[in-house]
Each structure stands twice: as structure tokens, then as C-alpha cells.
Amino acid sequence: MERNVEKMLNRVSMAFIIIGTLIMVIMILQTPKTCISPEAPSKPHTHFPRSTCDSSPRKHLPLPKKNARLWSSKAWTSRLSSFSSYFLRFRDLGLLRNHTKALCLSAGAGHAPMAMAHIRLYDVTAVELVDSLPLVRRADPHNLPFFDGAFDFAFTAHLDDALFPWRVVEEMERTVRRGGFCVVAVDECGGGDVREIARLFLKSKLVDVANVTLEGSKKTSILFKVQDFKT
Ligand SMILES: *[C@@H]1O[C@H](CO)[C@@H](O)[C@H](O)[C@H]1NC(C)=O
Ligand SMILES: *[C@@H]1O[C@H](CO)[C@@H](O)[C@H](O)[C@H]1NC(C)=O
């Protein structure tokens, strides 16, 4: 009697194991259909994501086309020319040359690096928390993925927005070679604020302060030369 019960229990547990294994195999093999075939829907505007794996960018506007549209917009071209004339100042000062290795931090959608390319800089790197290819790569300005002294020139117009401005400055000074330049454009300010910003630049000498108009707003542009006198 006991033997029979034991046998039956064994059979039941065996059956459960087989069923469980089968369910697991089915679950592993079955990938949601929306992930396998993200072909463009016939009516893009009636298409809504059906699951979390369906939130890939819309396929109906490829990146080069999207960029072409963005870059030809009036807003883009006016911001671009604003940056171009701003950077021309530094080229006229001899700080930006054809082969200057330039870095733009918090570059947004890429107006600044494109402007640098327009004034014929060949080696421009731009980073932002979100990439905008091909102009801007993804990187955190608080923790740049570049070697010490990799650049001749670093620029940011968003030091005031940084979570830890001192850390961004530290990274600018680390990645710019000794004798290179760091430039920040901040909301227009006077001597006291400029001195406060200058205090963040532990390894640099303040070279020039100028009030400029950038992207239609009044800014104060502060230029530093990296010296490496304090470490
Ligand atoms: C820099 O580029 C300009 C225009 O392309 C060219 O005329 C000039 O010779 C270049 N200078 C150097 C040093 O390569
Ligand atoms: C920039 O403008 C501010 C006033 O908004 C002024 O206090 C400051 O002296 C100006 N700086 C320069 C370098 O002209």
C-alpha cells in the first residue's frame, strides 16, 4: 500500500517537472513578435507602441533625412551662425586653428561643433548626456572618457547648468593639455561672478573676459589658459 502511494507521488512529481520544463522552454523560445519584425507600419501616425520592446525610434524618417531637415531649419541656422561668429573671435586670436583639437561639452544637438567645423576646424569632439549623431557623442561632462591633455581647447556654454560645476571644470582642465585653453560662456555677469567662476579653475590663468551675444542671449565669455601650477 505505502509502496503504491510512493510510486504514485513519484509519477505526479515527474509529471510536474516535465510540464514545468516544457513551459520554460516555450517561454524562452517565444520572443514577442513586435521585437522581431519592427517593419514600418503602413500608417505611421496610427501606430502606437504595443509593448516596451516596441519603443524603438520610428523607422519612417532615417537619421540622415532627419538631420537634413533639422540642419536646414531657420532656428538651427541662426544658432549656428551665432556660434560661428563667436568662435571666429578665438580663431582671430590664434587659439583655434585648422588642426586644433577642440572639445565641446554639453553640446546639445550640436550647434557648437558644427560651427567649429564651419570655421574649418578638422578635429572637433562634442559630448552631451544624450547623443546626437553624427555631431555629438554621449558622455557625462563630470566624467569624460578622454585621456589627460587630449585636447587643445575646451568649450562649454552650460557650466551654469551643471550639477557640479567644479567637477566639470576639473574635467576640462584635465583633458586640455598644458598651454591649451578653456572657454566658458555663462549668463552675463560682472566682476564678482567672474571671479567666483575663475576660482573653480585651479590649474588655469584667467586670460580674457568679454560680454557677447550668443544664441540671442547676453553672455559673458571667460577664457582661461591651462597652466598646471596647482595640483
Ligand atoms: C587651414 O585651412 C585653410 C582653408 O582650408 C587653408 O587655406 C590653410 O592653408 C590651412 N592651414 C593649415 C596650416 O593647414
Ligand atoms: C559685462 O556686463 C556686465 C553687466 O551686465 C558688467 O558688469 C561687466 O563689467 C561687463 N563685462 C565686460 C568685460 O564688459
PDB file of C-alpha atoms and ligand atoms in Angstrom:
ATOM      1  CA  MET A   1       0.000   0.000   0.000  1.00  0.00           C
ATOM      2  CA  GLU A   2       2.667   2.524   1.064  1.00  0.00           C
ATOM      3  CA  ARG A   3       4.755   1.484  -1.907  1.00  0.00           C
ATOM      4  CA  ASN A   4       1.878   2.273  -4.256  1.00  0.00           C
ATOM      5  CA  VAL A   5       1.366   5.721  -2.747  1.00  0.00           C
ATOM      6  CA  GLU A   6       5.065   6.424  -3.070  1.00  0.00           C
ATOM      7  CA  LYS A   7       5.055   5.313  -6.705  1.00  0.00           C
ATOM      8  CA  MET A   8       2.059   7.481  -7.459  1.00  0.00           C
ATOM      9  CA  LEU A   9       3.623  10.531  -5.786  1.00  0.00           C
ATOM     10  CA  ASN A  10       6.805   9.957  -7.780  1.00  0.00           C
ATOM     11  CA  ARG A  11       4.811   9.849 -11.003  1.00  0.00           C
ATOM     12  CA  VAL A  12       2.927  13.033 -10.113  1.00  0.00           C
ATOM     13  CA  SER A  13       6.100  14.952  -9.295  1.00  0.00           C
ATOM     14  CA  MET A  14       7.699  13.657 -12.513  1.00  0.00           C
ATOM     15  CA  ALA A  15       4.711  14.919 -14.450  1.00  0.00           C
ATOM     16  CA  PHE A  16       5.003  18.359 -12.835  1.00  0.00           C
ATOM     17  CA  ILE A  17       8.704  18.540 -13.623  1.00  0.00           C
ATOM     18  CA  ILE A  18       8.054  17.718 -17.282  1.00  0.00           C
ATOM     19  CA  ILE A  19       5.235  20.244 -17.556  1.00  0.00           C
ATOM     20  CA  GLY A  20       7.321  22.922 -15.849  1.00  0.00           C
ATOM     21  CA  THR A  21      10.283  22.298 -18.127  1.00  0.00           C
ATOM     22  CA  LEU A  22       8.063  22.442 -21.201  1.00  0.00           C
ATOM     23  CA  ILE A  23       6.564  25.781 -20.129  1.00  0.00           C
ATOM     24  CA  MET A  24      10.018  27.207 -19.505  1.00  0.00           C
ATOM     25  CA  VAL A  25      11.286  26.090 -22.921  1.00  0.00           C
ATOM     26  CA  ILE A  26       8.250  27.614 -24.595  1.00  0.00           C
ATOM     27  CA  MET A  27       8.763  30.893 -22.732  1.00  0.00           C
ATOM     28  CA  ILE A  28      12.426  31.038 -23.708  1.00  0.00           C
ATOM     29  CA  LEU A  29      11.766  30.265 -27.357  1.00  0.00           C
ATOM     30  CA  GLN A  30       8.892  32.679 -27.689  1.00  0.00           C
ATOM     31  CA  THR A  31      10.055  36.247 -28.364  1.00  0.00           C
ATOM     32  CA  PRO A  32       7.368  38.894 -28.616  1.00  0.00           C
ATOM     33  CA  LYS A  33       6.519  39.407 -32.281  1.00  0.00           C
ATOM     34  CA  THR A  34       6.906  43.201 -32.089  1.00  0.00           C
ATOM     35  CA  CYS A  35      10.619  42.781 -31.350  1.00  0.00           C
ATOM     36  CA  ILE A  36      11.314  40.504 -34.279  1.00  0.00           C
ATOM     37  CA  SER A  37       9.757  42.479 -37.068  1.00  0.00           C
ATOM     38  CA  PRO A  38       9.822  46.220 -36.488  1.00  0.00           C
ATOM     39  CA  GLU A  39       8.942  46.890 -40.134  1.00  0.00           C
ATOM     40  CA  ALA A  40       7.446  50.296 -40.766  1.00  0.00           C
ATOM     41  CA  PRO A  41       3.748  50.355 -40.102  1.00  0.00           C
ATOM     42  CA  SER A  42       1.626  51.266 -43.096  1.00  0.00           C
ATOM     43  CA  LYS A  43       0.126  54.273 -41.350  1.00  0.00           C
ATOM     44  CA  PRO A  44       2.836  55.671 -39.056  1.00  0.00           C
ATOM     45  CA  HIS A  45       0.553  58.133 -37.267  1.00  0.00           C
ATOM     46  CA  THR A  46      -1.871  55.412 -36.240  1.00  0.00           C
ATOM     47  CA  HIS A  47       0.898  53.255 -34.810  1.00  0.00           C
ATOM     48  CA  PHE A  48       1.286  53.127 -31.052  1.00  0.00           C
ATOM     49  CA  PRO A  49       3.836  51.114 -29.102  1.00  0.00           C
ATOM     50  CA  ARG A  50       2.305  47.780 -28.209  1.00  0.00           C
ATOM     51  CA  SER A  51       4.898  46.812 -25.655  1.00  0.00           C
ATOM     52  CA  THR A  52       8.059  48.167 -24.078  1.00  0.00           C
ATOM     53  CA  CYS A  53      10.202  46.475 -26.710  1.00  0.00           C
ATOM     54  CA  ASP A  54       8.286  48.356 -29.399  1.00  0.00           C
ATOM     55  CA  SER A  55       9.521  51.808 -28.423  1.00  0.00           C
ATOM     56  CA  SER A  56      12.402  51.897 -30.927  1.00  0.00           C
ATOM     57  CA  PRO A  57      12.628  55.127 -32.960  1.00  0.00           C
ATOM     58  CA  ARG A  58      10.118  55.441 -35.771  1.00  0.00           C
ATOM     59  CA  LYS A  59      11.520  53.894 -38.903  1.00  0.00           C
ATOM     60  CA  HIS A  60       9.823  56.187 -41.365  1.00  0.00           C
ATOM     61  CA  LEU A  61      12.413  59.000 -41.072  1.00  0.00           C
ATOM     62  CA  PRO A  62      16.014  57.777 -41.308  1.00  0.00           C
ATOM     63  CA  LEU A  63      18.686  59.711 -39.380  1.00  0.00           C
ATOM     64  CA  PRO A  64      20.359  61.474 -42.351  1.00  0.00           C
ATOM     65  CA  LYS A  65      16.990  62.744 -43.531  1.00  0.00           C
ATOM     66  CA  LYS A  66      16.007  63.811 -40.032  1.00  0.00           C
ATOM     67  CA  ASN A  67      19.325  65.643 -39.640  1.00  0.00           C
ATOM     68  CA  ALA A  68      18.991  67.288 -43.059  1.00  0.00           C
ATOM     69  CA  ARG A  69      15.609  68.620 -42.047  1.00  0.00           C
ATOM     70  CA  LEU A  70      16.852  69.817 -38.645  1.00  0.00           C
ATOM     71  CA  TRP A  71      20.017  71.425 -40.021  1.00  0.00           C
ATOM     72  CA  SER A  72      18.141  73.368 -42.665  1.00  0.00           C
ATOM     73  CA  SER A  73      15.646  74.808 -40.197  1.00  0.00           C
ATOM     74  CA  LYS A  74      15.784  78.535 -39.553  1.00  0.00           C
ATOM     75  CA  ALA A  75      16.286  78.082 -35.815  1.00  0.00           C
ATOM     76  CA  TRP A  76      19.277  75.837 -36.462  1.00  0.00           C
ATOM     77  CA  THR A  77      20.988  78.104 -38.990  1.00  0.00           C
ATOM     78  CA  SER A  78      20.613  81.198 -36.845  1.00  0.00           C
ATOM     79  CA  ARG A  79      22.069  79.485 -33.771  1.00  0.00           C
ATOM     80  CA  LEU A  80      24.808  78.048 -35.950  1.00  0.00           C
ATOM     81  CA  SER A  81      25.847  81.431 -37.304  1.00  0.00           C
ATOM     82  CA  SER A  82      25.765  82.848 -33.788  1.00  0.00           C
ATOM     83  CA  PHE A  83      28.255  80.184 -32.655  1.00  0.00           C
ATOM     84  CA  SER A  84      30.342  80.614 -35.799  1.00  0.00           C
ATOM     85  CA  SER A  85      30.879  84.326 -35.222  1.00  0.00           C
ATOM     86  CA  TYR A  86      31.578  83.629 -31.552  1.00  0.00           C
ATOM     87  CA  PHE A  87      34.278  81.069 -32.401  1.00  0.00           C
ATOM     88  CA  LEU A  88      35.758  83.278 -35.136  1.00  0.00           C
ATOM     89  CA  ARG A  89      36.868  85.562 -32.300  1.00  0.00           C
ATOM     90  CA  PHE A  90      39.065  82.762 -30.952  1.00  0.00           C
ATOM     91  CA  ARG A  91      40.358  81.916 -34.380  1.00  0.00           C
ATOM     92  CA  ASP A  92      41.332  85.554 -34.886  1.00  0.00           C
ATOM     93  CA  LEU A  93      43.139  85.418 -31.536  1.00  0.00           C
ATOM     94  CA  GLY A  94      45.076  82.431 -32.875  1.00  0.00           C
ATOM     95  CA  LEU A  95      43.563  79.997 -30.355  1.00  0.00           C
ATOM     96  CA  LEU A  96      41.610  77.961 -32.905  1.00  0.00           C
ATOM     97  CA  ARG A  97      43.488  76.720 -35.933  1.00  0.00           C
ATOM     98  CA  ASN A  98      42.782  74.087 -38.579  1.00  0.00           C
ATOM     99  CA  HIS A  99      44.255  71.299 -36.513  1.00  0.00           C
ATOM    100  CA  THR A 100      43.280  72.431 -33.032  1.00  0.00           C
ATOM    101  CA  LYS A 101      41.816  69.511 -31.137  1.00  0.00           C
ATOM    102  CA  ALA A 102      38.631  71.034 -29.780  1.00  0.00           C
ATOM    103  CA  LEU A 103      36.144  69.680 -27.274  1.00  0.00           C
ATOM    104  CA  CYS A 104      32.588  70.938 -26.752  1.00  0.00           C
ATOM    105  CA  LEU A 105      30.924  69.907 -23.507  1.00  0.00           C
ATOM    106  CA  SER A 106      27.159  69.774 -23.042  1.00  0.00           C
ATOM    107  CA  ALA A 107      26.901  70.399 -26.759  1.00  0.00           C
ATOM    108  CA  GLY A 108      23.155  69.815 -27.004  1.00  0.00           C
ATOM    109  CA  ALA A 109      22.108  68.955 -30.522  1.00  0.00           C
ATOM    110  CA  GLY A 110      25.472  70.036 -31.930  1.00  0.00           C
ATOM    111  CA  HIS A 111      25.334  73.711 -32.970  1.00  0.00           C
ATOM    112  CA  ALA A 112      28.730  74.479 -31.433  1.00  0.00           C
ATOM    113  CA  PRO A 113      30.685  71.591 -33.004  1.00  0.00           C
ATOM    114  CA  MET A 114      29.108  72.268 -36.390  1.00  0.00           C
ATOM    115  CA  ALA A 115      30.071  75.935 -36.086  1.00  0.00           C
ATOM    116  CA  MET A 116      33.653  74.904 -35.296  1.00  0.00           C
ATOM    117  CA  ALA A 117      33.671  72.708 -38.378  1.00  0.00           C
ATOM    118  CA  HIS A 118      32.360  75.656 -40.412  1.00  0.00           C
ATOM    119  CA  ILE A 119      35.312  77.793 -39.383  1.00  0.00           C
ATOM    120  CA  ARG A 120      37.478  74.907 -40.650  1.00  0.00           C
ATOM    121  CA  LEU A 121      38.477  73.031 -37.550  1.00  0.00           C
ATOM    122  CA  TYR A 122      39.147  69.452 -38.551  1.00  0.00           C
ATOM    123  CA  ASP A 123      39.276  67.808 -35.173  1.00  0.00           C
ATOM    124  CA  VAL A 124      36.193  68.580 -33.112  1.00  0.00           C
ATOM    125  CA  THR A 125      34.731  66.322 -30.434  1.00  0.00           C
ATOM    126  CA  ALA A 126      31.404  67.084 -28.816  1.00  0.00           C
ATOM    127  CA  VAL A 127      29.662  65.363 -25.933  1.00  0.00           C
ATOM    128  CA  GLU A 128      26.287  65.518 -24.258  1.00  0.00           C
ATOM    129  CA  LEU A 129      24.322  63.242 -21.934  1.00  0.00           C
ATOM    130  CA  VAL A 130      22.255  62.185 -24.952  1.00  0.00           C
ATOM    131  CA  ASP A 131      23.993  61.625 -28.272  1.00  0.00           C
ATOM    132  CA  SER A 132      23.007  63.413 -31.479  1.00  0.00           C
ATOM    133  CA  LEU A 133      24.846  61.546 -34.156  1.00  0.00           C
ATOM    134  CA  PRO A 134      26.982  62.261 -36.062  1.00  0.00           C
ATOM    135  CA  LEU A 135      27.831  65.549 -34.306  1.00  0.00           C
ATOM    136  CA  VAL A 136      27.567  64.711 -30.629  1.00  0.00           C
ATOM    137  CA  ARG A 137      28.608  61.619 -28.677  1.00  0.00           C
ATOM    138  CA  ARG A 138      27.200  60.543 -25.381  1.00  0.00           C
ATOM    139  CA  ALA A 139      29.367  61.286 -22.361  1.00  0.00           C
ATOM    140  CA  ASP A 140      28.960  62.807 -18.923  1.00  0.00           C
ATOM    141  CA  PRO A 141      30.841  66.118 -18.626  1.00  0.00           C
ATOM    142  CA  HIS A 142      31.521  65.210 -14.969  1.00  0.00           C
ATOM    143  CA  ASN A 143      33.419  62.143 -16.078  1.00  0.00           C
ATOM    144  CA  LEU A 144      34.905  62.492 -19.552  1.00  0.00           C
ATOM    145  CA  PRO A 145      36.102  59.357 -21.358  1.00  0.00           C
ATOM    146  CA  PHE A 146      39.262  61.078 -22.678  1.00  0.00           C
ATOM    147  CA  PHE A 147      42.937  60.973 -21.766  1.00  0.00           C
ATOM    148  CA  ASP A 148      44.655  63.764 -19.842  1.00  0.00           C
ATOM    149  CA  GLY A 149      45.777  66.544 -22.166  1.00  0.00           C
ATOM    150  CA  ALA A 150      43.948  65.091 -25.171  1.00  0.00           C
ATOM    151  CA  PHE A 151      42.672  68.481 -26.361  1.00  0.00           C
ATOM    152  CA  ASP A 152      43.966  71.965 -27.119  1.00  0.00           C
ATOM    153  CA  PHE A 153      40.696  73.775 -26.492  1.00  0.00           C
ATOM    154  CA  ALA A 154      37.557  73.043 -24.493  1.00  0.00           C
ATOM    155  CA  PHE A 155      34.329  74.983 -24.589  1.00  0.00           C
ATOM    156  CA  THR A 156      31.031  74.888 -22.741  1.00  0.00           C
ATOM    157  CA  ALA A 157      28.049  77.206 -22.694  1.00  0.00           C
ATOM    158  CA  HIS A 158      26.385  75.184 -19.938  1.00  0.00           C
ATOM    159  CA  LEU A 159      28.631  75.402 -16.913  1.00  0.00           C
ATOM    160  CA  ASP A 160      25.822  77.162 -15.002  1.00  0.00           C
ATOM    161  CA  ASP A 161      23.510  74.181 -15.631  1.00  0.00           C
ATOM    162  CA  ALA A 162      25.991  71.552 -14.463  1.00  0.00           C
ATOM    163  CA  LEU A 163      25.151  69.566 -11.354  1.00  0.00           C
ATOM    164  CA  PHE A 164      28.698  70.014 -10.048  1.00  0.00           C
ATOM    165  CA  PRO A 165      30.376  72.888 -11.942  1.00  0.00           C
ATOM    166  CA  TRP A 166      33.666  72.377 -10.069  1.00  0.00           C
ATOM    167  CA  ARG A 167      33.796  68.802 -11.329  1.00  0.00           C
ATOM    168  CA  VAL A 168      33.120  69.817 -14.931  1.00  0.00           C
ATOM    169  CA  VAL A 169      35.899  72.400 -14.660  1.00  0.00           C
ATOM    170  CA  GLU A 170      38.215  69.752 -13.213  1.00  0.00           C
ATOM    171  CA  GLU A 171      37.494  67.536 -16.225  1.00  0.00           C
ATOM    172  CA  MET A 172      38.052  70.403 -18.670  1.00  0.00           C
ATOM    173  CA  GLU A 173      41.404  71.169 -17.097  1.00  0.00           C
ATOM    174  CA  ARG A 174      42.359  67.505 -17.055  1.00  0.00           C
ATOM    175  CA  THR A 175      41.545  66.828 -20.720  1.00  0.00           C
ATOM    176  CA  VAL A 176      43.099  70.059 -22.061  1.00  0.00           C
ATOM    177  CA  ARG A 177      46.881  70.000 -22.414  1.00  0.00           C
ATOM    178  CA  ARG A 178      49.059  72.447 -20.539  1.00  0.00           C
ATOM    179  CA  GLY A 179      49.156  75.683 -22.559  1.00  0.00           C
ATOM    180  CA  GLY A 180      45.737  74.919 -24.052  1.00  0.00           C
ATOM    181  CA  PHE A 181      42.588  76.937 -23.446  1.00  0.00           C
ATOM    182  CA  CYS A 182      39.254  76.525 -21.680  1.00  0.00           C
ATOM    183  CA  VAL A 183      36.362  78.798 -22.528  1.00  0.00           C
ATOM    184  CA  VAL A 184      33.055  79.099 -20.721  1.00  0.00           C
ATOM    185  CA  ALA A 185      30.105  81.205 -21.799  1.00  0.00           C
ATOM    186  CA  VAL A 186      27.814  81.959 -18.863  1.00  0.00           C
ATOM    187  CA  ASP A 187      24.833  84.272 -18.391  1.00  0.00           C
ATOM    188  CA  GLU A 188      26.062  87.845 -18.499  1.00  0.00           C
ATOM    189  CA  CYS A 189      27.679  88.786 -15.228  1.00  0.00           C
ATOM    190  CA  GLY A 190      30.053  91.254 -13.646  1.00  0.00           C
ATOM    191  CA  GLY A 191      33.413  91.038 -11.923  1.00  0.00           C
ATOM    192  CA  GLY A 192      32.307  89.294  -8.714  1.00  0.00           C
ATOM    193  CA  ASP A 193      30.681  86.378 -10.503  1.00  0.00           C
ATOM    194  CA  VAL A 194      33.563  86.129 -12.947  1.00  0.00           C
ATOM    195  CA  ARG A 195      35.996  85.878 -10.040  1.00  0.00           C
ATOM    196  CA  GLU A 196      33.843  83.169  -8.483  1.00  0.00           C
ATOM    197  CA  ILE A 197      33.949  81.133 -11.706  1.00  0.00           C
ATOM    198  CA  ALA A 198      37.673  81.770 -12.030  1.00  0.00           C
ATOM    199  CA  ARG A 199      38.173  80.271  -8.572  1.00  0.00           C
ATOM    200  CA  LEU A 200      36.913  76.939  -9.928  1.00  0.00           C
ATOM    201  CA  PHE A 201      39.772  76.833 -12.418  1.00  0.00           C
ATOM    202  CA  LEU A 202      42.515  75.680 -10.092  1.00  0.00           C
ATOM    203  CA  LYS A 203      45.024  74.925 -12.818  1.00  0.00           C
ATOM    204  CA  SER A 204      44.366  77.850 -15.152  1.00  0.00           C
ATOM    205  CA  LYS A 205      45.033  81.545 -15.526  1.00  0.00           C
ATOM    206  CA  LEU A 206      42.211  83.910 -16.472  1.00  0.00           C
ATOM    207  CA  VAL A 207      43.133  85.450 -19.816  1.00  0.00           C
ATOM    208  CA  ASP A 208      40.122  87.340 -21.129  1.00  0.00           C
ATOM    209  CA  VAL A 209      36.552  88.311 -20.228  1.00  0.00           C
ATOM    210  CA  ALA A 210      34.097  89.616 -22.805  1.00  0.00           C
ATOM    211  CA  ASN A 211      30.377  90.275 -22.997  1.00  0.00           C
ATOM    212  CA  VAL A 212      28.974  88.660 -26.131  1.00  0.00           C
ATOM    213  CA  THR A 213      25.646  87.727 -27.671  1.00  0.00           C
ATOM    214  CA  LEU A 214      25.298  84.003 -28.141  1.00  0.00           C
ATOM    215  CA  GLU A 215      22.148  82.292 -29.411  1.00  0.00           C
ATOM    216  CA  GLY A 216      20.304  85.578 -28.929  1.00  0.00           C
ATOM    217  CA  SER A 217      21.171  85.934 -25.228  1.00  0.00           C
ATOM    218  CA  LYS A 218      23.656  88.133 -23.458  1.00  0.00           C
ATOM    219  CA  LYS A 219      26.553  86.060 -22.230  1.00  0.00           C
ATOM    220  CA  THR A 220      29.865  86.607 -20.576  1.00  0.00           C
ATOM    221  CA  SER A 221      32.648  84.647 -22.214  1.00  0.00           C
ATOM    222  CA  ILE A 222      35.583  83.783 -19.985  1.00  0.00           C
ATOM    223  CA  LEU A 223      38.846  82.486 -21.396  1.00  0.00           C
ATOM    224  CA  PHE A 224      41.396  80.544 -19.354  1.00  0.00           C
ATOM    225  CA  LYS A 225      44.842  79.234 -20.174  1.00  0.00           C
ATOM    226  CA  VAL A 226      45.716  75.908 -18.582  1.00  0.00           C
ATOM    227  CA  GLN A 227      48.932  76.248 -16.573  1.00  0.00           C
ATOM    228  CA  ASP A 228      49.084  73.289 -14.244  1.00  0.00           C
ATOM    229  CA  PHE A 229      50.599  75.337 -11.413  1.00  0.00           C
ATOM    230  CA  LYS A 230      48.487  73.733  -8.687  1.00  0.00           C
ATOM    231  CA  THR A 231      47.765  70.028  -8.403  1.00  0.00           C
TER     232      THR A 231
HETATM  233  C1  LIG B   1      43.849  75.871 -42.992  1.00  0.00           C
HETATM  234  O1  LIG B   1      42.734  75.766 -43.846  1.00  0.00           O
HETATM  235  C2  LIG B   1      42.674  76.791 -44.826  1.00  0.00           C
HETATM  236  C3  LIG B   1      41.420  76.625 -45.609  1.00  0.00           C
HETATM  237  O2  LIG B   1      41.097  75.308 -45.835  1.00  0.00           O
HETATM  238  C4  LIG B   1      43.916  76.688 -45.721  1.00  0.00           C
HETATM  239  O3  LIG B   1      43.885  77.748 -46.669  1.00  0.00           O
HETATM  240  C5  LIG B   1      45.155  76.808 -44.864  1.00  0.00           C
HETATM  241  O4  LIG B   1      46.293  76.608 -45.677  1.00  0.00           O
HETATM  242  C6  LIG B   1      45.128  75.775 -43.772  1.00  0.00           C
HETATM  243  N1  LIG B   1      46.256  75.966 -42.894  1.00  0.00           N
HETATM  244  C7  LIG B   1      46.989  74.965 -42.430  1.00  0.00           C
HETATM  245  C8  LIG B   1      48.103  75.345 -41.526  1.00  0.00           C
HETATM  246  O5  LIG B   1      46.799  73.805 -42.742  1.00  0.00           O
HETATM  247  C1  LIG B   2      29.538  92.665 -18.833  1.00  0.00           C
HETATM  248  O1  LIG B   2      28.296  93.197 -18.443  1.00  0.00           O
HETATM  249  C2  LIG B   2      28.120  93.358 -17.042  1.00  0.00           C
HETATM  250  C3  LIG B   2      26.737  93.911 -16.792  1.00  0.00           C
HETATM  251  O2  LIG B   2      25.762  93.054 -17.208  1.00  0.00           O
HETATM  252  C4  LIG B   2      29.152  94.288 -16.483  1.00  0.00           C
HETATM  253  O3  LIG B   2      29.014  94.375 -15.081  1.00  0.00           O
HETATM  254  C5  LIG B   2      30.527  93.769 -16.844  1.00  0.00           C
HETATM  255  O4  LIG B   2      31.516  94.697 -16.416  1.00  0.00           O
HETATM  256  C6  LIG B   2      30.663  93.558 -18.336  1.00  0.00           C
HETATM  257  N1  LIG B   2      31.936  92.939 -18.606  1.00  0.00           N
HETATM  258  C7  LIG B   2      32.744  93.337 -19.560  1.00  0.00           C
HETATM  259  C8  LIG B   2      34.022  92.597 -19.678  1.00  0.00           C
HETATM  260  O5  LIG B   2      32.478  94.254 -20.291  1.00  0.00           O
END
